[in-house]
mmCIF file of C-alpha atoms in Angstrom:
data_model
loop_
_atom_site.group_PDB
_atom_site.id
_atom_site.type_symbol
_atom_site.label_atom_id
_atom_site.label_comp_id
_atom_site.label_asym_id
_atom_site.label_seq_id
_atom_site.Cartn_x
_atom_site.Cartn_y
_atom_site.Cartn_z
ATOM 1 C CA THR G 248 -10.172 11.263 10.153
ATOM 2 C CA GLN G 249 -10.107 7.464 9.412
ATOM 3 C CA LEU G 250 -11.802 7.030 6.121
ATOM 4 C CA LEU G 251 -11.769 3.221 6.305
ATOM 5 C CA GLU G 252 -13.077 1.416 9.392
ATOM 6 C CA GLN G 253 -11.707 -2.106 9.506
ATOM 7 C CA SER G 254 -12.984 -4.731 11.933
ATOM 8 C CA PRO G 255 -12.135 -6.676 13.951
ATOM 9 C CA GLN G 256 -8.763 -5.322 14.742
ATOM 10 C CA PHE G 257 -7.591 -8.671 16.214
ATOM 11 C CA LEU G 258 -8.976 -12.103 15.620
ATOM 12 C CA SER G 259 -7.707 -15.392 17.022
ATOM 13 C CA ILE G 260 -9.459 -18.584 15.834
ATOM 14 C CA GLN G 261 -8.821 -22.319 15.593
ATOM 15 C CA GLU G 262 -7.926 -24.064 12.422
ATOM 16 C CA GLY G 263 -10.979 -24.956 10.400
ATOM 17 C CA GLU G 264 -13.127 -22.117 11.584
ATOM 18 C CA ASN G 265 -14.610 -19.506 9.256
ATOM 19 C CA LEU G 266 -14.167 -15.735 9.654
ATOM 20 C CA THR G 267 -15.235 -12.489 8.114
ATOM 21 C CA VAL G 268 -13.330 -9.181 8.120
ATOM 22 C CA TYR G 269 -15.252 -5.971 7.370
ATOM 23 C CA CYS G 270 -14.119 -2.731 5.823
ATOM 24 C CA ASN G 271 -16.459 0.188 5.926
ATOM 25 C CA SER G 272 -16.545 3.783 4.929
ATOM 26 C CA SER G 273 -18.768 6.721 4.314
ATOM 27 C CA SER G 274 -16.747 7.547 1.252
ATOM 28 C CA VAL G 275 -17.209 6.005 -2.260
ATOM 29 C CA PHE G 276 -14.058 4.392 -3.718
ATOM 30 C CA SER G 277 -13.227 3.790 -7.322
ATOM 31 C CA SER G 278 -11.738 0.480 -6.258
ATOM 32 C CA LEU G 279 -10.870 -1.392 -3.073
ATOM 33 C CA GLN G 280 -7.927 -3.611 -2.554
ATOM 34 C CA TRP G 281 -7.153 -6.286 0.028
ATOM 35 C CA TYR G 282 -3.606 -7.037 1.086
ATOM 36 C CA ARG G 283 -1.986 -9.595 3.325
ATOM 37 C CA GLN G 284 1.138 -8.682 5.201
ATOM 38 C CA GLU G 285 3.513 -10.913 7.177
ATOM 39 C CA PRO G 286 5.904 -9.567 9.775
ATOM 40 C CA GLY G 287 8.968 -7.800 8.347
ATOM 41 C CA GLU G 288 7.559 -7.799 4.830
ATOM 42 C CA GLY G 289 5.621 -5.517 2.595
ATOM 43 C CA PRO G 290 1.924 -6.026 1.897
ATOM 44 C CA VAL G 291 1.046 -8.426 -0.894
ATOM 45 C CA LEU G 292 -1.978 -7.658 -3.023
ATOM 46 C CA LEU G 293 -4.699 -10.376 -2.816
ATOM 47 C CA VAL G 294 -7.445 -8.850 -4.912
ATOM 48 C CA THR G 295 -8.844 -5.670 -6.368
ATOM 49 C CA VAL G 296 -12.565 -5.132 -6.548
ATOM 50 C CA VAL G 297 -13.886 -2.456 -8.774
ATOM 51 C CA THR G 298 -17.635 -2.885 -9.542
ATOM 52 C CA GLY G 299 -20.347 -2.344 -6.926
ATOM 53 C CA GLY G 300 -21.679 -5.793 -5.754
ATOM 54 C CA GLU G 301 -18.692 -7.596 -7.233
ATOM 55 C CA VAL G 302 -17.681 -10.844 -5.672
ATOM 56 C CA LYS G 303 -14.294 -12.414 -6.216
ATOM 57 C CA LYS G 304 -12.989 -15.749 -4.938
ATOM 58 C CA LEU G 305 -9.418 -16.738 -4.312
ATOM 59 C CA LYS G 306 -9.376 -20.361 -3.244
ATOM 60 C CA ARG G 307 -10.855 -20.233 0.370
ATOM 61 C CA LEU G 308 -11.096 -16.489 0.291
ATOM 62 C CA THR G 309 -14.160 -14.604 -0.848
ATOM 63 C CA PHE G 310 -14.139 -10.838 -1.379
ATOM 64 C CA GLN G 311 -17.204 -8.679 -1.734
ATOM 65 C CA PHE G 312 -17.547 -5.064 -2.725
ATOM 66 C CA GLY G 313 -20.661 -3.298 -1.575
ATOM 67 C CA ASP G 314 -23.242 -2.094 -4.081
ATOM 68 C CA ALA G 315 -22.512 1.469 -3.176
ATOM 69 C CA ARG G 316 -18.741 0.913 -3.352
ATOM 70 C CA LYS G 317 -18.357 2.143 0.241
ATOM 71 C CA ASP G 318 -17.729 -1.154 1.995
ATOM 72 C CA SER G 319 -16.122 -4.571 1.508
ATOM 73 C CA SER G 320 -15.723 -7.844 3.208
ATOM 74 C CA LEU G 321 -13.250 -10.714 3.235
ATOM 75 C CA HIS G 322 -14.528 -14.158 4.189
ATOM 76 C CA ILE G 323 -12.134 -17.031 4.859
ATOM 77 C CA THR G 324 -13.512 -20.529 4.916
ATOM 78 C CA ALA G 325 -11.864 -23.268 6.907
ATOM 79 C CA ALA G 326 -8.993 -21.138 8.094
ATOM 80 C CA GLN G 327 -5.521 -22.627 8.260
ATOM 81 C CA PRO G 328 -2.427 -21.623 10.203
ATOM 82 C CA GLY G 329 -0.875 -20.365 6.963
ATOM 83 C CA ASP G 330 -3.594 -17.778 6.823
ATOM 84 C CA THR G 331 -2.125 -16.003 9.759
ATOM 85 C CA GLY G 332 -1.119 -12.470 9.016
ATOM 86 C CA LEU G 333 -2.187 -8.877 8.957
ATOM 87 C CA TYR G 334 -5.037 -8.267 6.506
ATOM 88 C CA LEU G 335 -5.403 -4.783 5.146
ATOM 89 C CA CYS G 336 -8.072 -3.195 3.073
ATOM 90 C CA ALA G 337 -7.261 -0.099 1.055
ATOM 91 C CA GLY G 338 -9.528 2.179 -0.850
ATOM 92 C CA GLU G 339 -8.554 4.029 -3.923
ATOM 93 C CA GLN G 340 -9.692 7.472 -4.572
ATOM 94 C CA SER G 341 -8.620 9.079 -7.754
ATOM 95 C CA GLY G 342 -9.517 12.081 -9.804
ATOM 96 C CA GLY G 343 -7.413 13.804 -12.409
ATOM 97 C CA SER G 344 -3.794 13.821 -11.247
ATOM 98 C CA ASN G 345 -4.790 13.030 -7.660
ATOM 99 C CA TYR G 346 -4.502 9.466 -6.631
ATOM 100 C CA LYS G 347 -4.360 8.029 -3.120
ATOM 101 C CA LEU G 348 -4.698 4.750 -1.485
ATOM 102 C CA THR G 349 -6.023 4.874 2.032
ATOM 103 C CA PHE G 350 -5.474 1.855 4.265
ATOM 104 C CA GLY G 351 -7.696 0.587 7.027
ATOM 105 C CA LYS G 352 -6.185 -0.113 10.385
ATOM 106 C CA GLY G 353 -5.796 -3.735 9.558
ATOM 107 C CA THR G 354 -6.948 -7.040 11.031
ATOM 108 C CA LEU G 355 -4.356 -9.185 12.729
ATOM 109 C CA LEU G 356 -5.492 -12.773 12.229
ATOM 110 C CA THR G 357 -4.026 -15.648 14.166
ATOM 111 C CA VAL G 358 -5.115 -19.206 13.206
ATOM 112 C CA ASN G 359 -4.163 -21.693 15.818
ATOM 113 C CA PRO G 360 -3.442 -25.303 14.916
ATOM 114 C CA GLY D 76 6.684 -9.376 -12.740
ATOM 115 C CA ALA D 77 6.328 -6.007 -11.031
ATOM 116 C CA VAL D 78 8.996 -6.378 -8.405
ATOM 117 C CA VAL D 79 9.931 -3.534 -6.093
ATOM 118 C CA SER D 80 13.174 -3.836 -4.235
ATOM 119 C CA GLN D 81 13.924 -1.838 -1.093
ATOM 120 C CA HIS D 82 17.372 -1.427 0.444
ATOM 121 C CA PRO D 83 18.491 -1.726 3.121
ATOM 122 C CA SER D 84 16.071 -4.068 4.764
ATOM 123 C CA TRP D 85 17.293 -3.248 8.254
ATOM 124 C CA VAL D 86 19.381 -0.401 9.581
ATOM 125 C CA ILE D 87 20.458 0.560 13.084
ATOM 126 C CA CYS D 88 22.173 3.826 13.648
ATOM 127 C CA LYS D 89 22.912 6.473 16.270
ATOM 128 C CA SER D 90 20.686 9.470 16.979
ATOM 129 C CA GLY D 91 21.564 12.359 14.798
ATOM 130 C CA THR D 92 22.569 10.276 11.801
ATOM 131 C CA SER D 93 20.965 10.729 8.408
ATOM 132 C CA VAL D 94 19.787 7.547 6.739
ATOM 133 C CA LYS D 95 18.954 6.903 3.069
ATOM 134 C CA ILE D 96 16.567 4.221 1.954
ATOM 135 C CA GLU D 97 16.358 3.187 -1.733
ATOM 136 C CA CYS D 98 13.283 1.937 -3.560
ATOM 137 C CA ARG D 99 13.756 0.409 -6.996
ATOM 138 C CA SER D 100 11.218 -0.957 -9.552
ATOM 139 C CA LEU D 101 13.162 -3.825 -11.055
ATOM 140 C CA ASP D 102 11.138 -4.766 -14.090
ATOM 141 C CA PHE D 103 8.845 -1.806 -14.823
ATOM 142 C CA GLN D 104 8.984 1.925 -14.926
ATOM 143 C CA ALA D 105 7.322 3.665 -12.001
ATOM 144 C CA THR D 106 5.877 6.941 -12.772
ATOM 145 C CA THR D 107 4.740 7.294 -9.218
ATOM 146 C CA MET D 108 6.281 6.031 -5.997
ATOM 147 C CA PHE D 109 4.872 6.151 -2.468
ATOM 148 C CA TRP D 110 6.451 6.131 0.955
ATOM 149 C CA TYR D 111 4.630 4.755 3.954
ATOM 150 C CA ARG D 112 5.432 4.397 7.524
ATOM 151 C CA GLN D 113 4.128 1.567 9.707
ATOM 152 C CA PHE D 114 4.361 1.139 13.467
ATOM 153 C CA PRO D 115 4.185 -2.327 15.058
ATOM 154 C CA LYS D 116 0.796 -4.048 14.470
ATOM 155 C CA GLN D 117 -0.637 -0.936 12.892
ATOM 156 C CA SER D 118 -1.606 -0.024 9.358
ATOM 157 C CA LEU D 119 0.369 1.838 6.731
ATOM 158 C CA MET D 120 0.316 5.604 6.846
ATOM 159 C CA LEU D 121 1.109 7.425 3.662
ATOM 160 C CA MET D 122 3.937 9.887 4.090
ATOM 161 C CA ALA D 123 4.444 11.247 0.619
ATOM 162 C CA THR D 124 3.776 10.631 -3.102
ATOM 163 C CA SER D 125 6.503 11.265 -5.618
ATOM 164 C CA ASN D 126 6.309 11.535 -9.376
ATOM 165 C CA GLU D 127 9.430 11.097 -11.445
ATOM 166 C CA GLY D 128 11.158 14.395 -12.063
ATOM 167 C CA SER D 129 8.967 16.477 -9.797
ATOM 168 C CA LYS D 130 8.850 17.434 -6.104
ATOM 169 C CA ALA D 131 7.186 15.028 -3.713
ATOM 170 C CA THR D 132 3.738 15.764 -2.284
ATOM 171 C CA TYR D 133 3.748 15.238 1.513
ATOM 172 C CA GLU D 134 0.839 14.275 3.626
ATOM 173 C CA GLN D 135 -0.250 16.577 6.343
ATOM 174 C CA GLY D 136 1.967 16.351 9.460
ATOM 175 C CA VAL D 137 4.935 14.894 7.616
ATOM 176 C CA GLU D 138 8.023 17.191 7.764
ATOM 177 C CA LYS D 139 9.342 17.622 4.288
ATOM 178 C CA ASP D 140 12.670 18.918 5.607
ATOM 179 C CA LYS D 141 13.137 15.865 7.733
ATOM 180 C CA PHE D 142 11.966 13.263 5.261
ATOM 181 C CA LEU D 143 13.754 14.108 1.982
ATOM 182 C CA ILE D 144 12.414 12.272 -1.100
ATOM 183 C CA ASN D 145 14.043 12.153 -4.437
ATOM 184 C CA HIS D 146 12.600 10.393 -7.487
ATOM 185 C CA ALA D 147 15.202 11.126 -10.101
ATOM 186 C CA SER D 148 14.522 8.282 -12.440
ATOM 187 C CA LEU D 149 11.623 6.011 -13.443
ATOM 188 C CA THR D 150 13.105 3.186 -11.453
ATOM 189 C CA LEU D 151 14.519 4.771 -8.302
ATOM 190 C CA SER D 152 13.209 6.822 -5.424
ATOM 191 C CA THR D 153 15.052 7.484 -2.224
ATOM 192 C CA LEU D 154 13.880 8.556 1.207
ATOM 193 C CA THR D 155 16.368 10.281 3.475
ATOM 194 C CA VAL D 156 15.627 10.601 7.121
ATOM 195 C CA THR D 157 17.753 13.536 8.209
ATOM 196 C CA SER D 158 19.122 13.819 11.744
ATOM 197 C CA ALA D 159 17.100 10.760 12.832
ATOM 198 C CA HIS D 160 15.969 10.429 16.412
ATOM 199 C CA PRO D 161 14.579 7.391 18.304
ATOM 200 C CA GLU D 162 10.982 8.529 17.539
ATOM 201 C CA ASP D 163 11.768 8.129 13.876
ATOM 202 C CA SER D 164 12.231 4.369 14.478
ATOM 203 C CA SER D 165 9.692 2.525 12.340
ATOM 204 C CA PHE D 166 9.080 0.310 9.363
ATOM 205 C CA TYR D 167 9.273 2.280 6.215
ATOM 206 C CA ILE D 168 7.666 0.832 3.076
ATOM 207 C CA CYS D 169 7.744 2.078 -0.507
ATOM 208 C CA SER D 170 5.484 1.208 -3.377
ATOM 209 C CA ALA D 171 5.406 1.950 -7.033
ATOM 210 C CA ARG D 172 2.907 1.950 -9.785
ATOM 211 C CA THR D 173 3.139 2.494 -13.562
ATOM 212 C CA VAL D 174 0.133 4.326 -14.879
ATOM 213 C CA ASN D 175 -3.443 5.040 -13.817
ATOM 214 C CA ASN D 176 -5.719 2.053 -13.044
ATOM 215 C CA GLN D 177 -2.778 -0.152 -12.076
ATOM 216 C CA PRO D 178 -2.268 -1.422 -8.494
ATOM 217 C CA GLN D 179 0.673 -0.357 -6.377
ATOM 218 C CA HIS D 180 3.443 -2.891 -5.909
ATOM 219 C CA PHE D 181 5.097 -2.810 -2.547
ATOM 220 C CA GLY D 182 8.707 -3.300 -1.477
ATOM 221 C CA ASP D 183 9.553 -5.509 1.537
ATOM 222 C CA GLY D 184 10.109 -2.516 3.801
ATOM 223 C CA THR D 185 13.090 -1.083 5.727
ATOM 224 C CA ARG D 186 13.264 -1.535 9.504
ATOM 225 C CA LEU D 187 14.832 1.630 10.873
ATOM 226 C CA SER D 188 16.074 1.638 14.481
ATOM 227 C CA ILE D 189 17.574 4.730 15.961
ATOM 228 C CA LEU D 190 19.531 4.291 19.162
#
């Protein structure tokens, strides 16, 4: 069962356009992380959101954590070709000695010049 | 800080060979390390979680006898793919974290190709 539904799976846009990636779940997460991965490399952490309703900004990227801590979104303003990559959301569920990071299927973003 | 080094970055070998992949935390002590598998244009799938000095916990469907994990020190974990076959070809990524409430830090992955 896929705990994290990420959409869209593929996105191809022109430079300068805005976009939003969604990450939804029926489960509550203690935190949610967004990563960006380039081909042949490991994922790089962009942000961690912890509090319900939290909004974090990283230059042209805006991350939001849902009030119920079940969903999150990533909004990119004025996308640039350098934003091209695989964006992954990952929810953390932890309790006692159990800790697990569950990844969404990813959004492959292509920004065309 | 928080650099995770994975070696080798690319390996090609014949079917039936066993392959060892190393994951090292270079500037921190990793109490927990994770091994993921990723197919082209897909997400990361957790294979196993290992805590230093104890046996790894494998996810459902992952063969523990095929994917041997050793976490003998706080800075090194190894994944050995035993008797590898073409279907084992994939991108294997490790990550490491120190203590609770800290994020995982990922290595750059190992591209494994079995001929």
